[in-house]
Amino acid sequence: EAELKAQHSKMIAEREASLREEHQAAVADATRRVESEKERVHAEQMAAALRERDESHAGERQMLEDELKARHTELLKERDLAHATALSEAKELHENAQAALTSKHAAELESRTEMLALEKDKTHNSQLVAALRARDEEHAKTLAEREAELKAQHSKMIAEREAELKAQ
């Protein structure tokens, strides 16, 4: 019986050792599963947090892009307005300069036309004066010749008359 008890004690001790090992293995396995579950949960939480952060960043990025697009559109409008204003001012200056040049050209043309007319009149007057002088000189010469001829005729007639009177 003692042997039986010893065997039984030994079997119980072996069984306890076996149960202890199984328990430790089960605890280790459960611990590994719990840790694995914790890691999985942690990984899911991290993935969820990363997704949330990515979505937040995507939203912020979209908001920034929208703000940049709006600002860019505004800057383009301002630039276009400034360009249109500058172009309008340049066009107005050009038109004013063109009008001033046209007016100046018209005044110069009128002035030169008057000068040419005056010069033409002066030339014409000079030619007319020269022609009148030439005619007057010719007329004076013809008149002097005619007077000389008439004097000669008159002298001849007087001489003939005197000769007639003396002959009578």
Tab-separated table of C-alpha atoms in Angstrom:
chain	number	residue	atom	x	y	z
A	1	GLU	CA	0.000	0.000	0.000
A	2	ALA	CA	2.785	2.302	0.674
A	3	GLU	CA	4.064	1.538	-2.677
A	4	LEU	CA	0.721	2.165	-4.113
A	5	LYS	CA	0.527	5.377	-2.242
A	6	ALA	CA	3.973	6.266	-3.436
A	7	GLN	CA	3.001	5.390	-6.962
A	8	HIS	CA	-0.179	7.227	-6.552
A	9	SER	CA	1.662	10.212	-5.092
A	10	LYS	CA	4.106	9.975	-7.914
A	11	MET	CA	1.281	9.861	-10.450
A	12	ILE	CA	-0.427	12.715	-8.726
A	13	ALA	CA	2.863	14.654	-8.700
A	14	GLU	CA	3.405	13.825	-12.365
A	15	ARG	CA	-0.188	14.720	-13.093
A	16	GLU	CA	0.171	17.953	-11.138
A	17	ALA	CA	3.437	18.668	-12.958
A	18	SER	CA	1.752	17.870	-16.242
A	19	LEU	CA	-1.250	20.026	-15.317
A	20	ARG	CA	1.088	22.774	-14.166
A	21	GLU	CA	2.950	22.590	-17.489
A	22	GLU	CA	-0.329	22.539	-19.401
A	23	HIS	CA	-1.585	25.416	-17.270
A	24	GLN	CA	1.632	27.362	-17.805
A	25	ALA	CA	1.460	26.561	-21.530
A	26	ALA	CA	-2.215	27.596	-21.606
A	27	VAL	CA	-1.421	30.770	-19.621
A	28	ALA	CA	1.528	31.473	-21.933
A	29	ASP	CA	-0.681	30.764	-24.939
A	30	ALA	CA	-3.489	32.926	-23.534
A	31	THR	CA	-0.947	35.629	-22.711
A	32	ARG	CA	0.395	35.424	-26.265
A	33	ARG	CA	-3.147	35.545	-27.618
A	34	VAL	CA	-4.000	38.481	-25.356
A	35	GLU	CA	-0.810	40.243	-26.354
A	36	SER	CA	-1.498	39.385	-29.988
A	37	GLU	CA	-5.061	40.668	-29.560
A	38	LYS	CA	-3.702	43.796	-27.853
A	39	GLU	CA	-1.257	44.256	-30.720
A	40	ARG	CA	-4.061	43.701	-33.244
A	41	VAL	CA	-6.332	46.144	-31.406
A	42	HIS	CA	-3.419	48.551	-31.086
A	43	ALA	CA	-2.643	48.118	-34.783
A	44	GLU	CA	-6.311	48.713	-35.655
A	45	GLN	CA	-6.371	51.779	-33.407
A	46	MET	CA	-3.146	53.006	-34.998
A	47	ALA	CA	-4.552	52.339	-38.473
A	48	ALA	CA	-7.783	54.140	-37.525
A	49	ALA	CA	-5.786	57.037	-36.045
A	50	LEU	CA	-3.595	57.173	-39.175
A	51	ARG	CA	-6.686	57.075	-41.419
A	52	GLU	CA	-8.277	59.817	-39.345
A	53	ARG	CA	-5.053	61.861	-39.530
A	54	ASP	CA	-4.825	61.239	-43.306
A	55	GLU	CA	-8.454	62.283	-43.747
A	56	SER	CA	-7.831	65.364	-41.620
A	57	HIS	CA	-4.705	66.174	-43.640
A	58	ALA	CA	-6.595	65.560	-46.880
A	59	GLY	CA	-9.332	67.926	-45.709
A	60	GLU	CA	-6.782	70.540	-44.680
A	61	ARG	CA	-4.887	70.079	-47.947
A	62	GLN	CA	-8.121	70.463	-49.917
A	63	MET	CA	-8.984	73.577	-47.909
A	64	LEU	CA	-5.511	75.004	-48.579
A	65	GLU	CA	-5.800	74.156	-52.274
A	66	ASP	CA	-9.197	75.859	-52.405
A	67	GLU	CA	-7.794	78.917	-50.610
A	68	LEU	CA	-4.803	78.984	-52.964
A	69	LYS	CA	-7.074	78.646	-56.009
A	70	ALA	CA	-9.284	81.457	-54.722
A	71	ARG	CA	-6.236	83.633	-53.969
A	72	HIS	CA	-4.728	82.819	-57.338
A	73	THR	CA	-8.010	83.682	-59.065
A	74	GLU	CA	-8.175	86.943	-57.084
A	75	LEU	CA	-4.571	87.794	-57.983
A	76	LEU	CA	-5.270	87.068	-61.644
A	77	LYS	CA	-8.334	89.320	-61.531
A	78	GLU	CA	-6.314	92.079	-59.862
A	79	ARG	CA	-3.526	91.666	-62.425
A	80	ASP	CA	-6.023	91.676	-65.304
A	81	LEU	CA	-7.696	94.790	-63.892
A	82	ALA	CA	-4.329	96.530	-63.437
A	83	HIS	CA	-3.340	95.484	-66.959
A	84	ALA	CA	-6.635	96.714	-68.405
A	85	THR	CA	-6.280	100.007	-66.516
A	86	ALA	CA	-2.677	100.464	-67.673
A	87	LEU	CA	-3.655	99.558	-71.229
A	88	SER	CA	-6.561	101.995	-71.128
A	89	GLU	CA	-4.309	104.760	-69.780
A	90	ALA	CA	-1.669	104.003	-72.405
A	91	LYS	CA	-4.339	104.012	-75.117
A	92	GLU	CA	-5.686	107.341	-73.846
A	93	LEU	CA	-2.165	108.815	-73.756
A	94	HIS	CA	-1.545	107.508	-77.257
A	95	GLU	CA	-4.818	108.953	-78.518
A	96	ASN	CA	-4.051	112.306	-76.854
A	97	ALA	CA	-0.554	112.306	-78.327
A	98	GLN	CA	-1.998	111.320	-81.711
A	99	ALA	CA	-4.579	114.129	-81.504
A	100	ALA	CA	-1.869	116.617	-80.493
A	101	LEU	CA	0.356	115.493	-83.366
A	102	THR	CA	-2.555	115.627	-85.795
A	103	SER	CA	-3.449	119.126	-84.592
A	104	LYS	CA	0.207	120.208	-84.758
A	105	HIS	CA	0.523	118.711	-88.232
A	106	ALA	CA	-2.648	120.500	-89.385
A	107	ALA	CA	-1.377	123.804	-87.950
A	108	GLU	CA	2.040	123.325	-89.570
A	109	LEU	CA	0.399	122.367	-92.851
A	110	GLU	CA	-1.834	125.444	-92.705
A	111	SER	CA	1.107	127.638	-91.773
A	112	ARG	CA	3.251	126.242	-94.575
A	113	THR	CA	0.382	126.541	-97.019
A	114	GLU	CA	0.036	130.198	-96.035
A	115	MET	CA	3.791	130.658	-96.311
A	116	LEU	CA	3.778	129.037	-99.741
A	117	ALA	CA	0.827	131.192	-100.804
A	118	LEU	CA	2.598	134.305	-99.494
A	119	GLU	CA	5.837	133.256	-101.170
A	120	LYS	CA	3.938	132.509	-104.388
A	121	ASP	CA	2.213	135.887	-104.136
A	122	LYS	CA	5.575	137.527	-103.450
A	123	THR	CA	7.163	135.720	-106.386
A	124	HIS	CA	4.171	136.542	-108.552
A	125	ASN	CA	4.289	140.154	-107.363
A	126	SER	CA	8.032	140.272	-108.021
A	127	GLN	CA	7.481	138.861	-111.506
A	128	LEU	CA	4.604	141.247	-112.051
A	129	VAL	CA	6.688	144.178	-110.817
A	130	ALA	CA	9.568	143.074	-113.043
A	131	ALA	CA	7.190	142.710	-116.013
A	132	LEU	CA	5.593	146.087	-115.258
A	133	ARG	CA	9.047	147.700	-114.974
A	134	ALA	CA	10.082	146.108	-118.251
A	135	ARG	CA	6.831	147.301	-119.854
A	136	ASP	CA	7.216	150.755	-118.293
A	137	GLU	CA	10.807	150.913	-119.514
A	138	GLU	CA	9.708	149.743	-122.960
A	139	HIS	CA	6.831	152.209	-122.879
A	140	ALA	CA	9.166	154.999	-121.722
A	141	LYS	CA	11.630	154.076	-124.466
A	142	THR	CA	8.828	153.949	-127.061
A	143	LEU	CA	7.455	157.222	-125.697
A	144	ALA	CA	10.908	158.808	-125.821
A	145	GLU	CA	11.362	157.563	-129.392
A	146	ARG	CA	7.905	158.813	-130.303
A	147	GLU	CA	8.602	162.181	-128.666
A	148	ALA	CA	11.886	162.377	-130.513
A	149	GLU	CA	10.090	161.458	-133.725
A	150	LEU	CA	7.330	163.957	-133.026
A	151	LYS	CA	9.926	166.651	-132.186
A	152	ALA	CA	11.717	165.825	-135.375
A	153	GLN	CA	8.440	166.016	-137.314
A	154	HIS	CA	7.477	169.147	-135.457
A	155	SER	CA	10.860	170.688	-136.155
A	156	LYS	CA	10.572	169.663	-139.766
A	157	MET	CA	7.047	171.084	-139.983
A	158	ILE	CA	8.199	174.298	-138.321
A	159	ALA	CA	11.104	174.513	-140.690
A	160	GLU	CA	8.797	173.857	-143.629
A	161	ARG	CA	6.342	176.450	-142.365
A	162	GLU	CA	9.077	178.968	-141.870
A	163	ALA	CA	10.334	178.211	-145.306
A	164	GLU	CA	6.866	178.681	-146.670
A	165	LEU	CA	6.426	181.879	-144.757
A	166	LYS	CA	9.740	183.158	-145.957
A	167	ALA	CA	8.870	182.154	-149.436
A	168	GLN	CA	5.680	184.110	-149.369
